[in-house]
mmCIF file of N, CA, C and O in Angstrom:
data_model
loop_
_atom_site.group_PDB
_atom_site.id
_atom_site.type_symbol
_atom_site.label_atom_id
_atom_site.label_comp_id
_atom_site.label_asym_id
_atom_site.label_seq_id
_atom_site.Cartn_x
_atom_site.Cartn_y
_atom_site.Cartn_z
ATOM 1 N N UNK A 1133 12.539 -12.488 9.594
ATOM 2 C CA UNK A 1133 12.082 -12.791 10.828
ATOM 3 C C UNK A 1133 10.615 -12.140 11.009
ATOM 4 O O UNK A 1133 10.540 -10.923 10.028
ATOM 5 N N UNK A 1134 9.731 -13.278 10.978
ATOM 6 C CA UNK A 1134 8.377 -12.776 10.875
ATOM 7 C C UNK A 1134 7.610 -11.277 10.963
ATOM 8 O O UNK A 1134 7.088 -10.013 10.417
ATOM 9 N N UNK A 1135 8.260 -10.318 11.162
ATOM 10 C CA UNK A 1135 8.225 -8.838 12.673
ATOM 11 C C UNK A 1135 8.939 -7.464 11.809
ATOM 12 O O UNK A 1135 8.701 -6.704 11.318
ATOM 13 N N UNK A 1136 10.153 -8.733 10.394
ATOM 14 C CA UNK A 1136 10.583 -7.842 9.784
ATOM 15 C C UNK A 1136 10.012 -6.273 9.450
ATOM 16 O O UNK A 1136 8.421 -7.846 8.816
ATOM 17 N N UNK A 1137 10.504 -5.437 7.878
ATOM 18 C CA UNK A 1137 9.432 -4.873 7.644
ATOM 19 C C UNK A 1137 9.065 -5.962 6.510
ATOM 20 O O UNK A 1137 10.138 -5.889 5.468
ATOM 21 N N UNK A 1138 7.989 -5.835 5.627
ATOM 22 C CA UNK A 1138 7.071 -7.299 4.946
ATOM 23 C C UNK A 1138 7.441 -7.967 4.747
ATOM 24 O O UNK A 1138 6.436 -8.541 3.874
ATOM 25 N N UNK A 1139 7.577 -8.200 6.364
ATOM 26 C CA UNK A 1139 7.100 -9.678 7.042
ATOM 27 C C UNK A 1139 6.205 -10.164 7.979
ATOM 28 O O UNK A 1139 7.083 -10.588 8.782
ATOM 29 N N UNK A 1140 5.175 -9.812 7.744
ATOM 30 C CA UNK A 1140 3.883 -9.574 9.067
ATOM 31 C C UNK A 1140 2.492 -9.204 8.434
ATOM 32 O O UNK A 1140 2.637 -8.908 7.133
ATOM 33 N N UNK A 1141 1.276 -9.876 8.521
ATOM 34 C CA UNK A 1141 -0.008 -10.196 8.556
ATOM 35 C C UNK A 1141 -0.370 -8.061 8.155
ATOM 36 O O UNK A 1141 -1.245 -8.134 7.535
ATOM 37 N N UNK A 1142 0.170 -7.478 8.942
ATOM 38 C CA UNK A 1142 0.254 -5.706 8.993
ATOM 39 C C UNK A 1142 0.604 -5.422 7.709
ATOM 40 O O UNK A 1142 -0.383 -4.529 6.804
ATOM 41 N N UNK A 1143 1.948 -6.213 6.816
ATOM 42 C CA UNK A 1143 2.264 -6.052 5.522
ATOM 43 C C UNK A 1143 0.775 -5.953 4.609
ATOM 44 O O UNK A 1143 1.082 -5.313 3.567
ATOM 45 N N UNK A 1144 0.057 -6.727 4.725
ATOM 46 C CA UNK A 1144 -0.843 -7.111 3.750
ATOM 47 C C UNK A 1144 -2.019 -5.502 4.286
ATOM 48 O O UNK A 1144 -3.404 -5.842 2.539
ATOM 49 N N UNK A 1145 -2.359 -5.681 5.156
ATOM 50 C CA UNK A 1145 -2.881 -4.071 5.497
ATOM 51 C C UNK A 1145 -1.857 -2.754 4.144
ATOM 52 O O UNK A 1145 -3.144 -2.294 3.517
ATOM 53 N N UNK A 1146 -0.847 -3.199 3.936
ATOM 54 C CA UNK A 1146 -0.164 -1.718 3.144
ATOM 55 C C UNK A 1146 -0.441 -2.551 1.883
ATOM 56 O O UNK A 1146 -0.442 -0.848 0.115
ATOM 57 N N UNK A 1147 -0.464 -3.591 1.588
ATOM 58 C CA UNK A 1147 -0.648 -4.527 0.177
ATOM 59 C C UNK A 1147 -2.664 -3.486 -0.075
ATOM 60 O O UNK A 1147 -2.033 -3.398 -1.273
ATOM 61 N N UNK A 1148 -3.547 -4.159 1.010
ATOM 62 C CA UNK A 1148 -4.287 -3.622 0.575
ATOM 63 C C UNK A 1148 -5.044 -2.358 0.419
ATOM 64 O O UNK A 1148 -5.795 -1.721 -0.370
ATOM 65 N N UNK A 1149 -3.679 -1.536 0.272
ATOM 66 C CA UNK A 1149 -4.093 0.373 0.987
ATOM 67 C C UNK A 1149 -3.807 0.608 -0.415
ATOM 68 O O UNK A 1149 -4.449 1.432 -1.801
ATOM 69 N N UNK A 1150 -2.717 0.000 -0.681
ATOM 70 C CA UNK A 1150 -2.057 0.528 -2.503
ATOM 71 C C UNK A 1150 -3.083 -0.589 -3.567
ATOM 72 O O UNK A 1150 -3.497 0.997 -4.907
ATOM 73 N N UNK A 1151 -3.158 -2.226 -3.696
ATOM 74 C CA UNK A 1151 -4.664 -2.184 -4.236
ATOM 75 C C UNK A 1151 -6.071 -0.905 -4.382
ATOM 76 O O UNK A 1151 -6.691 -1.166 -5.529
ATOM 77 N N UNK A 1152 -7.001 -0.798 -3.061
ATOM 78 C CA UNK A 1152 -7.562 0.352 -3.368
ATOM 79 C C UNK A 1152 -7.570 1.399 -4.459
ATOM 80 O O UNK A 1152 -8.350 1.888 -4.461
ATOM 81 N N UNK A 1153 -6.167 1.723 -3.976
ATOM 82 C CA UNK A 1153 -5.890 3.439 -5.029
ATOM 83 C C UNK A 1153 -4.751 3.169 -6.043
ATOM 84 O O UNK A 1153 -5.981 3.567 -6.528
ATOM 85 N N UNK A 1154 -4.378 1.978 -7.133
ATOM 86 C CA UNK A 1154 -3.723 2.009 -8.274
ATOM 87 C C UNK A 1154 -4.548 0.901 -8.366
ATOM 88 O O UNK A 1154 -5.302 1.207 -9.416
ATOM 89 N N UNK A 1155 -5.318 0.436 -8.304
ATOM 90 C CA UNK A 1155 -5.889 -0.909 -8.807
ATOM 91 C C UNK A 1155 -7.456 -0.663 -8.945
ATOM 92 O O UNK A 1155 -8.625 -0.070 -10.209
ATOM 93 N N UNK A 1156 -8.329 -0.334 -7.768
ATOM 94 C CA UNK A 1156 -9.734 0.272 -7.958
ATOM 95 C C UNK A 1156 -9.715 1.801 -8.080
ATOM 96 O O UNK A 1156 -10.461 2.804 -8.069
ATOM 97 N N UNK A 1157 -8.443 3.179 -7.876
ATOM 98 C CA UNK A 1157 -8.945 3.952 -7.294
ATOM 99 C C UNK A 1157 -10.302 4.361 -7.444
ATOM 100 O O UNK A 1157 -10.753 5.690 -7.247
ATOM 101 N N UNK A 1158 -9.312 4.172 -5.953
ATOM 102 C CA UNK A 1158 -11.055 4.819 -4.655
ATOM 103 C C UNK A 1158 -10.548 5.566 -4.145
ATOM 104 O O UNK A 1158 -8.869 6.201 -4.256
ATOM 105 N N UNK A 1159 -11.288 7.611 -3.868
ATOM 106 C CA UNK A 1159 -10.385 8.215 -3.561
ATOM 107 C C UNK A 1159 -10.182 8.394 -2.146
ATOM 108 O O UNK A 1159 -10.421 7.296 -1.123
ATOM 109 N N UNK A 1160 -9.448 9.473 -1.877
ATOM 110 C CA UNK A 1160 -8.864 8.941 0.289
ATOM 111 C C UNK A 1160 -10.138 8.902 0.813
ATOM 112 O O UNK A 1160 -9.890 7.946 1.975
ATOM 113 N N UNK A 1161 -11.091 8.939 0.526
ATOM 114 C CA UNK A 1161 -12.116 8.814 1.955
ATOM 115 C C UNK A 1161 -12.979 7.576 1.679
ATOM 116 O O UNK A 1161 -13.147 6.672 2.911
ATOM 117 N N UNK A 1162 -13.153 6.792 0.480
ATOM 118 C CA UNK A 1162 -12.749 6.012 0.839
ATOM 119 C C UNK A 1162 -12.188 3.895 0.636
ATOM 120 O O UNK A 1162 -12.525 3.500 2.010
ATOM 121 N N UNK A 1163 -11.383 4.447 0.684
ATOM 122 C CA UNK A 1163 -9.889 3.716 1.761
ATOM 123 C C UNK A 1163 -10.228 4.069 3.049
ATOM 124 O O UNK A 1163 -9.625 3.105 3.821
ATOM 125 N N UNK A 1164 -9.975 5.546 3.366
ATOM 126 C CA UNK A 1164 -10.423 5.195 4.660
ATOM 127 C C UNK A 1164 -11.459 4.935 5.279
ATOM 128 O O UNK A 1164 -11.403 4.090 6.648
ATOM 129 N N UNK A 1165 -12.780 4.642 4.837
ATOM 130 C CA UNK A 1165 -13.238 4.041 5.555
ATOM 131 C C UNK A 1165 -13.297 2.557 4.943
ATOM 132 O O UNK A 1165 -13.610 2.009 5.913
ATOM 133 N N UNK A 1166 -12.981 2.196 4.324
ATOM 134 C CA UNK A 1166 -12.623 0.204 3.904
ATOM 135 C C UNK A 1166 -11.178 0.435 4.986
ATOM 136 O O UNK A 1166 -11.513 -1.317 5.073
ATOM 137 N N UNK A 1167 -10.339 0.799 5.210
ATOM 138 C CA UNK A 1167 -9.385 0.441 6.161
ATOM 139 C C UNK A 1167 -9.635 0.314 7.450
ATOM 140 O O UNK A 1167 -8.293 0.295 8.447
ATOM 141 N N UNK A 1168 -10.993 1.825 8.090
ATOM 142 C CA UNK A 1168 -11.406 2.082 9.067
ATOM 143 C C UNK A 1168 -10.249 3.064 9.780
ATOM 144 O O UNK A 1168 -9.894 2.652 11.215
ATOM 145 N N UNK A 1169 -9.478 3.367 9.012
ATOM 146 C CA UNK A 1169 -8.837 4.807 8.663
ATOM 147 C C UNK A 1169 -9.892 5.739 9.941
ATOM 148 O O UNK A 1169 -10.461 5.788 9.372
ATOM 149 N N UNK A 1170 -8.475 6.754 11.320
ATOM 150 C CA UNK A 1170 -10.233 7.337 11.704
ATOM 151 C C UNK A 1170 -10.009 8.773 11.142
ATOM 152 O O UNK A 1170 -10.134 9.296 11.386
ATOM 153 N N UNK A 1171 -8.904 8.516 10.508
ATOM 154 C CA UNK A 1171 -8.228 10.045 10.195
ATOM 155 C C UNK A 1171 -7.728 9.119 8.566
ATOM 156 O O UNK A 1171 -6.742 8.652 8.383
ATOM 157 N N UNK A 1172 -7.564 10.349 7.260
ATOM 158 C CA UNK A 1172 -7.015 10.356 5.950
ATOM 159 C C UNK A 1172 -5.530 10.227 6.191
ATOM 160 O O UNK A 1172 -4.427 10.065 5.679
ATOM 161 N N UNK A 1173 -5.454 10.774 6.804
ATOM 162 C CA UNK A 1173 -3.802 11.257 7.982
ATOM 163 C C UNK A 1173 -3.198 9.887 8.095
ATOM 164 O O UNK A 1173 -2.186 9.901 7.857
ATOM 165 N N UNK A 1174 -3.274 9.498 8.676
ATOM 166 C CA UNK A 1174 -3.770 8.006 9.245
ATOM 167 C C UNK A 1174 -2.798 6.984 8.240
ATOM 168 O O UNK A 1174 -2.277 6.038 8.443
ATOM 169 N N UNK A 1175 -3.388 7.181 6.759
ATOM 170 C CA UNK A 1175 -2.802 6.753 5.359
ATOM 171 C C UNK A 1175 -1.924 6.163 5.377
ATOM 172 O O UNK A 1175 -1.943 5.806 4.112
ATOM 173 N N UNK A 1176 -1.118 7.985 5.624
ATOM 174 C CA UNK A 1176 -0.198 8.278 4.275
ATOM 175 C C UNK A 1176 1.154 7.497 4.329
ATOM 176 O O UNK A 1176 1.751 7.744 3.351
ATOM 177 N N UNK A 1177 0.902 6.854 5.426
ATOM 178 C CA UNK A 1177 2.143 6.244 6.046
ATOM 179 C C UNK A 1177 2.705 4.959 4.674
ATOM 180 O O UNK A 1177 3.278 4.219 4.726
ATOM 181 N N UNK A 1178 0.987 4.232 3.963
ATOM 182 C CA UNK A 1178 0.632 2.766 3.630
ATOM 183 C C UNK A 1178 1.507 2.929 2.480
ATOM 184 O O UNK A 1178 2.079 1.985 2.004
ATOM 185 N N UNK A 1179 1.683 4.451 2.125
ATOM 186 C CA UNK A 1179 2.490 3.645 0.167
ATOM 187 C C UNK A 1179 3.606 4.228 0.059
ATOM 188 O O UNK A 1179 4.519 3.387 -0.384
ATOM 189 N N UNK A 1180 4.496 4.502 1.284
ATOM 190 C CA UNK A 1180 6.119 4.978 0.555
ATOM 191 C C UNK A 1180 6.373 3.571 0.875
ATOM 192 O O UNK A 1180 7.171 4.031 0.010
ATOM 193 N N UNK A 1181 6.048 2.684 1.668
ATOM 194 C CA UNK A 1181 7.689 1.621 1.461
ATOM 195 C C UNK A 1181 7.320 0.262 0.316
ATOM 196 O O UNK A 1181 7.609 -0.411 -0.379
ATOM 197 N N UNK A 1182 5.938 1.107 0.660
ATOM 198 C CA UNK A 1182 5.602 -0.011 -0.317
ATOM 199 C C UNK A 1182 5.564 0.404 -2.027
ATOM 200 O O UNK A 1182 5.792 -0.631 -3.318
ATOM 201 N N UNK A 1183 6.030 2.013 -2.449
ATOM 202 C CA UNK A 1183 5.191 2.286 -3.901
ATOM 203 C C UNK A 1183 7.263 1.775 -3.793
ATOM 204 O O UNK A 1183 8.189 1.102 -4.998
ATOM 205 N N UNK A 1184 7.963 1.381 -2.966
ATOM 206 C CA UNK A 1184 9.620 1.129 -3.470
ATOM 207 C C UNK A 1184 9.827 0.033 -3.703
ATOM 208 O O UNK A 1184 10.088 -0.083 -4.872
ATOM 209 N N UNK A 1185 8.583 -1.187 -3.191
ATOM 210 C CA UNK A 1185 9.476 -2.453 -3.401
ATOM 211 C C UNK A 1185 8.504 -2.749 -5.751
ATOM 212 O O UNK A 1185 8.850 -2.568 -5.319
ATOM 213 N N UNK A 1186 7.422 -1.742 -5.361
ATOM 214 C CA UNK A 1186 6.481 -1.254 -6.177
ATOM 215 C C UNK A 1186 7.511 -1.551 -7.173
ATOM 216 O O UNK A 1186 7.479 -1.925 -8.685
ATOM 217 N N UNK A 1187 8.530 -0.401 -7.065
ATOM 218 C CA UNK A 1187 8.662 0.731 -7.949
ATOM 219 C C UNK A 1187 10.801 -0.849 -8.399
ATOM 220 O O UNK A 1187 10.782 -0.917 -9.713
ATOM 221 N N UNK A 1188 10.938 -0.916 -7.466
ATOM 222 C CA UNK A 1188 11.764 -2.601 -8.140
ATOM 223 C C UNK A 1188 11.550 -4.303 -8.478
ATOM 224 O O UNK A 1188 11.666 -4.034 -9.432
ATOM 225 N N UNK A 1189 10.114 -3.651 -8.168
ATOM 226 C CA UNK A 1189 9.726 -5.262 -8.910
ATOM 227 C C UNK A 1189 9.849 -3.952 -10.232
ATOM 228 O O UNK A 1189 10.335 -5.497 -11.773
ATOM 229 N N UNK A 1190 8.936 -3.666 -10.864
ATOM 230 C CA UNK A 1190 8.811 -2.986 -11.521
ATOM 231 C C UNK A 1190 9.873 -3.150 -13.306
ATOM 232 O O UNK A 1190 9.806 -3.323 -14.142
ATOM 233 N N UNK A 1191 10.950 -2.653 -12.228
ATOM 234 C CA UNK A 1191 11.708 -2.102 -12.672
ATOM 235 C C UNK A 1191 12.740 -3.224 -13.135
ATOM 236 O O UNK A 1191 13.866 -4.300 -14.323
ATOM 237 N N UNK A 1192 13.389 -4.824 -12.660
ATOM 238 C CA UNK A 1192 13.482 -5.829 -12.571
ATOM 239 C C UNK A 1192 13.001 -6.954 -12.953
ATOM 240 O O UNK A 1192 13.031 -7.403 -14.359
ATOM 241 N N UNK A 1193 11.780 -6.293 -13.585
ATOM 242 C CA UNK A 1193 11.032 -7.244 -14.752
ATOM 243 C C UNK A 1193 10.259 -6.723 -15.903
ATOM 244 O O UNK A 1193 9.914 -7.126 -17.212
ATOM 245 N N UNK A 1194 11.312 -5.375 -15.673
ATOM 246 C CA UNK A 1194 10.670 -4.842 -17.228
ATOM 247 C C UNK A 1194 9.044 -4.509 -16.999
ATOM 248 O O UNK A 1194 8.737 -4.843 -18.967
ATOM 249 N N UNK A 1195 8.629 -4.080 -16.708
ATOM 250 C CA UNK A 1195 7.896 -4.459 -17.139
ATOM 251 C C UNK A 1195 6.127 -3.355 -16.051
ATOM 252 O O UNK A 1195 6.993 -2.306 -15.631
ATOM 253 N N UNK A 1196 4.848 -2.827 -16.799
ATOM 254 C CA UNK A 1196 4.343 -1.725 -16.255
ATOM 255 C C UNK A 1196 3.678 -1.684 -14.849
ATOM 256 O O UNK A 1196 5.276 -2.193 -13.693
ATOM 257 N N UNK A 1197 3.148 -0.813 -13.351
ATOM 258 C CA UNK A 1197 3.149 -1.087 -12.608
ATOM 259 C C UNK A 1197 2.374 -2.127 -12.209
ATOM 260 O O UNK A 1197 1.932 -3.302 -12.620
ATOM 261 N N UNK A 1198 3.199 -2.799 -10.667
ATOM 262 C CA UNK A 1198 3.095 -4.409 -10.173
ATOM 263 C C UNK A 1198 1.591 -3.967 -9.981
ATOM 264 O O UNK A 1198 1.458 -4.588 -9.680
ATOM 265 N N UNK A 1199 1.809 -3.223 -8.338
ATOM 266 C CA UNK A 1199 0.614 -2.356 -7.407
ATOM 267 C C UNK A 1199 -0.179 -1.228 -7.789
ATOM 268 O O UNK A 1199 0.462 -0.337 -8.433
#
């Protein structure tokens, strides 16, 4: 279903945050501004589930960090 975890447009925000953090290596304050968060604390949940997905993809394909 489109509203389940990982299957929504909001999921792109999680991906975007992870991209800013891991590929561009932006500091938390820059990520906060880019995502329009009112506080740095509000973005802490964005990595939990995506980190798990990234780890599983990496392990499944035996490659380096995916995201």
